[in-house]
Amino acid sequence: MDSLNVEANVETKIRDGKIKYEVFSKNNAVLIGKNGHILDSIQVYVRQAIFNAIDIYVNLSVDVENYKEKQNYFLEKKVKKIAREVTLSKVSVKLDPMNSYERKLVHEAIQGFKYVCSESEGEEPNRCVVLKYVEDAENTEE
């Protein structure tokens, strides 16, 4: 935070082998950046700094005032709405490009849909998820 000239309080939580740093600041926009890119970079930096210090990969996340949690909630809500539309229209929908974590959330969000499956396609950084209608409910394991 010092290198960004930002005053912040950081809380550390450890659960199920995962470290979560929760950051609280008056400069959230600076720490989050456009579409969370700065926040993602901070997380990569912290993970690499810990690896360099102790030579062990650590599963961790950095969040600024629950920004990521809120984004994940809205993504899941949006995907479920689209999945319902796919069920009714029987027309596949290609979502915007996402990072691997967001694609994983999408795949998990549609698990409860009987006639919709998800499939990742494309190459990074333009890899995206396609929600497809399937007649046979047994084909939804993709």
mmCIF file of C-alpha atoms in Angstrom:
data_model
loop_
_atom_site.group_PDB
_atom_site.id
_atom_site.type_symbol
_atom_site.label_atom_id
_atom_site.label_comp_id
_atom_site.label_asym_id
_atom_site.label_seq_id
_atom_site.Cartn_x
_atom_site.Cartn_y
_atom_site.Cartn_z
ATOM 1 C CA MET A 1 0.000 0.000 0.000
ATOM 2 C CA ASP A 2 2.938 2.284 0.703
ATOM 3 C CA SER A 3 4.202 2.019 -2.871
ATOM 4 C CA LEU A 4 0.762 3.161 -4.086
ATOM 5 C CA ASN A 5 0.751 6.011 -1.528
ATOM 6 C CA VAL A 6 -2.524 4.698 -0.121
ATOM 7 C CA GLU A 7 -3.446 4.497 3.531
ATOM 8 C CA ALA A 8 -5.313 1.299 4.225
ATOM 9 C CA ASN A 9 -6.140 -1.210 6.909
ATOM 10 C CA VAL A 10 -5.596 -4.831 5.985
ATOM 11 C CA GLU A 11 -7.295 -7.723 7.761
ATOM 12 C CA THR A 12 -5.956 -11.225 7.275
ATOM 13 C CA LYS A 13 -8.207 -14.273 7.446
ATOM 14 C CA ILE A 14 -7.091 -17.863 7.065
ATOM 15 C CA ARG A 15 -9.708 -20.528 6.295
ATOM 16 C CA ASP A 16 -9.412 -23.986 4.759
ATOM 17 C CA GLY A 17 -5.790 -23.393 3.784
ATOM 18 C CA LYS A 18 -6.559 -20.126 1.967
ATOM 19 C CA ILE A 19 -5.358 -16.694 3.022
ATOM 20 C CA LYS A 20 -7.686 -13.756 2.404
ATOM 21 C CA TYR A 21 -6.512 -10.179 2.739
ATOM 22 C CA GLU A 22 -9.389 -7.728 3.140
ATOM 23 C CA VAL A 23 -8.353 -4.148 2.445
ATOM 24 C CA PHE A 24 -10.245 -1.127 3.777
ATOM 25 C CA SER A 25 -9.320 2.318 2.479
ATOM 26 C CA LYS A 26 -10.677 5.706 1.498
ATOM 27 C CA ASN A 27 -9.067 5.216 -1.921
ATOM 28 C CA ASN A 28 -10.927 2.134 -3.128
ATOM 29 C CA ALA A 29 -10.996 3.279 -6.755
ATOM 30 C CA VAL A 30 -7.198 3.497 -6.815
ATOM 31 C CA LEU A 31 -6.823 0.028 -5.308
ATOM 32 C CA ILE A 32 -9.468 -1.612 -7.499
ATOM 33 C CA GLY A 33 -8.759 0.064 -10.832
ATOM 34 C CA LYS A 34 -10.850 -0.277 -13.970
ATOM 35 C CA ASN A 35 -12.682 -3.627 -13.942
ATOM 36 C CA GLY A 36 -10.571 -4.722 -10.964
ATOM 37 C CA HIS A 37 -7.302 -4.850 -12.916
ATOM 38 C CA ILE A 38 -5.246 -3.078 -10.240
ATOM 39 C CA LEU A 39 -6.710 -5.325 -7.555
ATOM 40 C CA ASP A 40 -5.824 -8.405 -9.617
ATOM 41 C CA SER A 41 -2.280 -7.077 -10.044
ATOM 42 C CA ILE A 42 -1.950 -6.475 -6.296
ATOM 43 C CA GLN A 43 -3.019 -10.071 -5.680
ATOM 44 C CA VAL A 44 -0.447 -11.422 -8.169
ATOM 45 C CA TYR A 45 2.259 -9.238 -6.610
ATOM 46 C CA VAL A 46 1.471 -10.379 -3.048
ATOM 47 C CA ARG A 47 1.363 -14.042 -4.105
ATOM 48 C CA GLN A 48 4.733 -13.700 -5.881
ATOM 49 C CA ALA A 49 6.304 -11.811 -2.955
ATOM 50 C CA ILE A 50 5.281 -14.594 -0.561
ATOM 51 C CA PHE A 51 6.580 -17.241 -2.965
ATOM 52 C CA ASN A 52 9.914 -15.409 -3.280
ATOM 53 C CA ALA A 53 10.205 -15.113 0.510
ATOM 54 C CA ILE A 54 9.351 -18.694 1.523
ATOM 55 C CA ASP A 55 9.528 -20.634 -1.778
ATOM 56 C CA ILE A 56 6.019 -22.017 -1.323
ATOM 57 C CA TYR A 57 2.987 -21.282 -3.479
ATOM 58 C CA VAL A 58 0.229 -19.901 -1.239
ATOM 59 C CA ASN A 59 -3.471 -19.900 -2.118
ATOM 60 C CA LEU A 60 -4.562 -16.351 -1.372
ATOM 61 C CA SER A 61 -6.937 -13.630 -2.407
ATOM 62 C CA VAL A 62 -6.924 -9.882 -1.966
ATOM 63 C CA ASP A 63 -10.222 -8.002 -1.865
ATOM 64 C CA VAL A 64 -11.036 -4.339 -1.356
ATOM 65 C CA GLU A 65 -14.195 -3.826 0.714
ATOM 66 C CA ASN A 66 -15.769 -6.999 -0.759
ATOM 67 C CA TYR A 67 -15.452 -5.773 -4.361
ATOM 68 C CA LYS A 68 -14.671 -9.264 -5.679
ATOM 69 C CA GLU A 69 -17.469 -10.894 -3.689
ATOM 70 C CA LYS A 70 -19.970 -8.393 -5.083
ATOM 71 C CA GLN A 71 -18.685 -8.865 -8.641
ATOM 72 C CA ASN A 72 -18.935 -12.656 -8.284
ATOM 73 C CA TYR A 73 -22.505 -12.360 -6.970
ATOM 74 C CA PHE A 74 -23.580 -10.180 -9.915
ATOM 75 C CA LEU A 75 -21.815 -12.465 -12.419
ATOM 76 C CA GLU A 76 -23.588 -15.520 -11.010
ATOM 77 C CA LYS A 77 -26.939 -13.724 -11.076
ATOM 78 C CA LYS A 78 -26.397 -12.605 -14.698
ATOM 79 C CA VAL A 79 -25.331 -16.087 -15.822
ATOM 80 C CA LYS A 80 -28.360 -17.750 -14.238
ATOM 81 C CA LYS A 81 -30.642 -15.272 -16.010
ATOM 82 C CA ILE A 82 -28.948 -16.025 -19.336
ATOM 83 C CA ALA A 83 -29.182 -19.775 -18.664
ATOM 84 C CA ARG A 84 -32.962 -19.424 -18.139
ATOM 85 C CA GLU A 85 -33.176 -17.558 -21.456
ATOM 86 C CA VAL A 86 -31.170 -20.324 -23.177
ATOM 87 C CA THR A 87 -33.560 -22.910 -21.718
ATOM 88 C CA LEU A 88 -36.563 -21.062 -23.149
ATOM 89 C CA SER A 89 -35.125 -20.006 -26.515
ATOM 90 C CA LYS A 90 -32.941 -23.089 -27.120
ATOM 91 C CA VAL A 91 -30.345 -20.713 -28.615
ATOM 92 C CA SER A 92 -26.705 -20.777 -27.458
ATOM 93 C CA VAL A 93 -25.231 -17.629 -25.930
ATOM 94 C CA LYS A 94 -21.556 -16.687 -26.067
ATOM 95 C CA LEU A 95 -20.465 -14.651 -23.037
ATOM 96 C CA ASP A 96 -17.795 -11.951 -23.001
ATOM 97 C CA PRO A 97 -14.160 -13.029 -22.527
ATOM 98 C CA MET A 98 -13.287 -13.825 -18.912
ATOM 99 C CA ASN A 99 -10.336 -14.923 -16.851
ATOM 100 C CA SER A 100 -10.120 -18.538 -15.685
ATOM 101 C CA TYR A 101 -11.560 -17.800 -12.248
ATOM 102 C CA GLU A 102 -14.658 -16.109 -13.705
ATOM 103 C CA ARG A 103 -15.143 -18.952 -16.205
ATOM 104 C CA LYS A 104 -15.011 -21.425 -13.309
ATOM 105 C CA LEU A 105 -17.722 -19.423 -11.517
ATOM 106 C CA VAL A 106 -19.896 -19.546 -14.658
ATOM 107 C CA HIS A 107 -19.497 -23.320 -15.012
ATOM 108 C CA GLU A 108 -20.444 -23.756 -11.340
ATOM 109 C CA ALA A 109 -23.416 -21.356 -11.579
ATOM 110 C CA ILE A 110 -25.201 -23.358 -14.278
ATOM 111 C CA GLN A 111 -24.781 -26.750 -12.599
ATOM 112 C CA GLY A 112 -28.417 -26.725 -11.492
ATOM 113 C CA PHE A 113 -29.786 -26.184 -15.001
ATOM 114 C CA LYS A 114 -31.079 -29.398 -16.529
ATOM 115 C CA TYR A 115 -31.012 -28.357 -20.198
ATOM 116 C CA VAL A 116 -28.015 -26.002 -20.275
ATOM 117 C CA CYS A 117 -24.333 -26.853 -20.445
ATOM 118 C CA SER A 118 -21.305 -24.588 -20.503
ATOM 119 C CA GLU A 119 -18.187 -24.853 -22.592
ATOM 120 C CA SER A 120 -15.073 -22.666 -22.677
ATOM 121 C CA GLU A 121 -13.727 -21.768 -26.088
ATOM 122 C CA GLY A 122 -11.086 -19.543 -27.629
ATOM 123 C CA GLU A 123 -7.575 -18.632 -26.596
ATOM 124 C CA GLU A 124 -6.403 -16.382 -23.766
ATOM 125 C CA PRO A 125 -6.975 -13.490 -23.292
ATOM 126 C CA ASN A 126 -10.169 -13.848 -25.363
ATOM 127 C CA ARG A 127 -11.284 -17.171 -23.902
ATOM 128 C CA CYS A 128 -14.995 -17.153 -23.122
ATOM 129 C CA VAL A 129 -17.857 -19.400 -22.053
ATOM 130 C CA VAL A 130 -20.692 -20.506 -24.303
ATOM 131 C CA LEU A 131 -23.979 -21.563 -22.707
ATOM 132 C CA LYS A 132 -25.642 -24.199 -24.875
ATOM 133 C CA TYR A 133 -29.059 -25.797 -24.852
ATOM 134 C CA VAL A 134 -29.007 -29.598 -24.662
ATOM 135 C CA GLU A 135 -32.035 -31.831 -25.289
ATOM 136 C CA ASP A 136 -30.602 -34.774 -23.401
ATOM 137 C CA ALA A 137 -30.186 -33.867 -19.727
ATOM 138 C CA GLU A 138 -27.349 -36.410 -19.377
ATOM 139 C CA ASN A 139 -25.117 -34.274 -21.653
ATOM 140 C CA THR A 140 -24.871 -31.411 -19.166
ATOM 141 C CA GLU A 141 -21.614 -32.595 -17.597
ATOM 142 C CA GLU A 142 -19.270 -30.489 -19.797
#
